């Protein structure tokens, strides 16, 4: 049997969870379109709706995401496969294309 330790309604179909070990954050892509960033308490601190922002260019189903050493994100989508780069804004918990 499996029991979920926590759930984030904004991320209904999470694919994985990758950690920024130095910063205490984790990034979670959801196949429905958003990519969320959670803090050490598993609180959602930022949400990038990749599908809403780039869906017309084929970025429909975020399947993987990872932090780069500078805090930026790379998001890979499934079917069709696309890669997008999201820059972390200075002094913010938001990312932009």
PDB file of C-alpha atoms in Angstrom:
ATOM      1  CA  UNK A   1       0.000   0.000   0.000  1.00  0.00           C
ATOM      2  CA  UNK A   2       1.043   3.567  -0.678  1.00  0.00           C
ATOM      3  CA  UNK A   3       0.140   6.675   1.253  1.00  0.00           C
ATOM      4  CA  UNK A   4       1.062  10.160   0.098  1.00  0.00           C
ATOM      5  CA  UNK A   5       2.967  12.246   2.629  1.00  0.00           C
ATOM      6  CA  UNK A   6       1.554  15.498   1.246  1.00  0.00           C
ATOM      7  CA  UNK A   7      -0.411  16.782  -1.750  1.00  0.00           C
ATOM      8  CA  UNK A   8      -0.334  20.041  -3.672  1.00  0.00           C
ATOM      9  CA  UNK A   9      -3.647  20.687  -5.468  1.00  0.00           C
ATOM     10  CA  UNK A  10      -1.959  22.946  -8.060  1.00  0.00           C
ATOM     11  CA  UNK A  11       0.194  19.969  -9.133  1.00  0.00           C
ATOM     12  CA  UNK A  12      -2.327  17.157  -9.692  1.00  0.00           C
ATOM     13  CA  UNK A  13      -0.112  14.854 -11.793  1.00  0.00           C
ATOM     14  CA  UNK A  14       3.463  15.155 -10.479  1.00  0.00           C
ATOM     15  CA  UNK A  15       6.152  13.318 -12.414  1.00  0.00           C
ATOM     16  CA  UNK A  16       9.081  13.636 -10.027  1.00  0.00           C
ATOM     17  CA  UNK A  17      10.694  15.889  -7.466  1.00  0.00           C
ATOM     18  CA  UNK A  18      14.224  17.228  -7.846  1.00  0.00           C
ATOM     19  CA  UNK A  19      16.042  19.019  -5.067  1.00  0.00           C
ATOM     20  CA  UNK A  20      18.227  22.110  -4.864  1.00  0.00           C
ATOM     21  CA  UNK A  21      20.302  20.757  -2.021  1.00  0.00           C
ATOM     22  CA  UNK A  22      21.954  24.064  -1.075  1.00  0.00           C
ATOM     23  CA  UNK A  23      18.831  26.196  -1.230  1.00  0.00           C
ATOM     24  CA  UNK A  24      16.264  23.962   0.419  1.00  0.00           C
ATOM     25  CA  UNK A  25      13.843  23.972  -2.522  1.00  0.00           C
ATOM     26  CA  UNK A  26      12.449  21.253  -4.760  1.00  0.00           C
ATOM     27  CA  UNK A  27      10.975  21.517  -8.247  1.00  0.00           C
ATOM     28  CA  UNK A  28       7.966  19.377  -9.230  1.00  0.00           C
ATOM     29  CA  UNK A  29       6.722  19.162 -12.839  1.00  0.00           C
ATOM     30  CA  UNK A  30       3.096  18.135 -13.381  1.00  0.00           C
ATOM     31  CA  UNK A  31       1.904  16.566 -16.637  1.00  0.00           C
ATOM     32  CA  UNK A  32      -1.123  18.893 -16.596  1.00  0.00           C
ATOM     33  CA  UNK A  33       1.091  21.898 -17.346  1.00  0.00           C
ATOM     34  CA  UNK A  34       2.383  23.612 -14.219  1.00  0.00           C
ATOM     35  CA  UNK A  35       5.795  23.318 -12.601  1.00  0.00           C
ATOM     36  CA  UNK A  36       5.893  24.072  -8.898  1.00  0.00           C
ATOM     37  CA  UNK A  37       8.655  24.976  -6.507  1.00  0.00           C
ATOM     38  CA  UNK A  38       8.264  23.978  -2.870  1.00  0.00           C
ATOM     39  CA  UNK A  39      10.263  24.922   0.205  1.00  0.00           C
ATOM     40  CA  UNK A  40      11.534  22.664   2.997  1.00  0.00           C
ATOM     41  CA  UNK A  41       8.063  22.594   4.538  1.00  0.00           C
ATOM     42  CA  UNK A  42       6.564  21.353   1.232  1.00  0.00           C
ATOM     43  CA  UNK A  43       4.789  24.710   0.807  1.00  0.00           C
ATOM     44  CA  UNK A  44       4.289  25.861  -2.770  1.00  0.00           C
ATOM     45  CA  UNK A  45       6.348  29.056  -3.130  1.00  0.00           C
ATOM     46  CA  UNK A  46       6.242  29.492  -6.908  1.00  0.00           C
ATOM     47  CA  UNK A  47       4.209  28.131  -9.808  1.00  0.00           C
ATOM     48  CA  UNK A  48       5.126  28.399 -13.484  1.00  0.00           C
ATOM     49  CA  UNK A  49       2.246  27.422 -15.753  1.00  0.00           C
ATOM     50  CA  UNK A  50       4.387  26.184 -18.631  1.00  0.00           C
ATOM     51  CA  UNK A  51       1.404  24.948 -20.650  1.00  0.00           C
ATOM     52  CA  UNK A  52      -0.442  28.288 -20.394  1.00  0.00           C
ATOM     53  CA  UNK A  53       2.666  30.301 -21.260  1.00  0.00           C
ATOM     54  CA  UNK A  54       4.249  28.110 -23.962  1.00  0.00           C
ATOM     55  CA  UNK A  55       1.598  25.529 -24.889  1.00  0.00           C
ATOM     56  CA  UNK A  56       1.061  27.066 -28.324  1.00  0.00           C
ATOM     57  CA  UNK A  57       4.730  26.276 -29.031  1.00  0.00           C
ATOM     58  CA  UNK A  58       4.376  22.623 -28.035  1.00  0.00           C
ATOM     59  CA  UNK A  59       5.323  22.837 -24.357  1.00  0.00           C
ATOM     60  CA  UNK A  60       2.251  20.935 -23.167  1.00  0.00           C
ATOM     61  CA  UNK A  61       3.169  18.270 -20.628  1.00  0.00           C
ATOM     62  CA  UNK A  62       6.074  19.066 -18.258  1.00  0.00           C
ATOM     63  CA  UNK A  63       7.718  15.768 -17.435  1.00  0.00           C
ATOM     64  CA  UNK A  64      11.037  16.740 -15.870  1.00  0.00           C
ATOM     65  CA  UNK A  65      12.582  19.854 -14.365  1.00  0.00           C
ATOM     66  CA  UNK A  66      15.849  20.588 -12.648  1.00  0.00           C
ATOM     67  CA  UNK A  67      17.612  23.476 -10.983  1.00  0.00           C
ATOM     68  CA  UNK A  68      20.815  24.791 -12.525  1.00  0.00           C
ATOM     69  CA  UNK A  69      23.677  25.852 -10.229  1.00  0.00           C
ATOM     70  CA  UNK A  70      22.691  29.539 -10.617  1.00  0.00           C
ATOM     71  CA  UNK A  71      19.072  28.855  -9.518  1.00  0.00           C
ATOM     72  CA  UNK A  72      17.526  28.894 -13.001  1.00  0.00           C
ATOM     73  CA  UNK A  73      15.311  26.026 -14.189  1.00  0.00           C
ATOM     74  CA  UNK A  74      15.296  23.749 -17.175  1.00  0.00           C
ATOM     75  CA  UNK A  75      11.960  22.088 -17.969  1.00  0.00           C
ATOM     76  CA  UNK A  76      11.517  19.173 -20.373  1.00  0.00           C
ATOM     77  CA  UNK A  77       8.087  18.265 -21.733  1.00  0.00           C
ATOM     78  CA  UNK A  78       6.680  14.996 -22.992  1.00  0.00           C
ATOM     79  CA  UNK A  79       4.806  14.462 -26.259  1.00  0.00           C
ATOM     80  CA  UNK A  80       6.036  16.441 -28.057  1.00  0.00           C
ATOM     81  CA  UNK A  81       9.401  16.759 -26.396  1.00  0.00           C
ATOM     82  CA  UNK A  82      10.501  20.336 -25.792  1.00  0.00           C
ATOM     83  CA  UNK A  83      13.016  21.998 -23.489  1.00  0.00           C
ATOM     84  CA  UNK A  84      12.560  25.442 -21.959  1.00  0.00           C
ATOM     85  CA  UNK A  85      14.877  27.572 -19.865  1.00  0.00           C
ATOM     86  CA  UNK A  86      13.479  29.696 -17.026  1.00  0.00           C
ATOM     87  CA  UNK A  87      15.577  32.396 -15.434  1.00  0.00           C
ATOM     88  CA  UNK A  88      15.239  33.077 -11.732  1.00  0.00           C
ATOM     89  CA  UNK A  89      14.422  36.701 -11.051  1.00  0.00           C
ATOM     90  CA  UNK A  90      16.715  38.515  -8.602  1.00  0.00           C
ATOM     91  CA  UNK A  91      15.417  38.525  -5.031  1.00  0.00           C
ATOM     92  CA  UNK A  92      12.276  36.636  -6.004  1.00  0.00           C
ATOM     93  CA  UNK A  93      10.828  33.136  -5.950  1.00  0.00           C
ATOM     94  CA  UNK A  94       9.502  33.459  -9.490  1.00  0.00           C
ATOM     95  CA  UNK A  95      11.004  32.314 -12.747  1.00  0.00           C
ATOM     96  CA  UNK A  96      10.540  33.779 -16.226  1.00  0.00           C
ATOM     97  CA  UNK A  97      11.218  32.606 -19.789  1.00  0.00           C
TER      98      UNK A  97
END
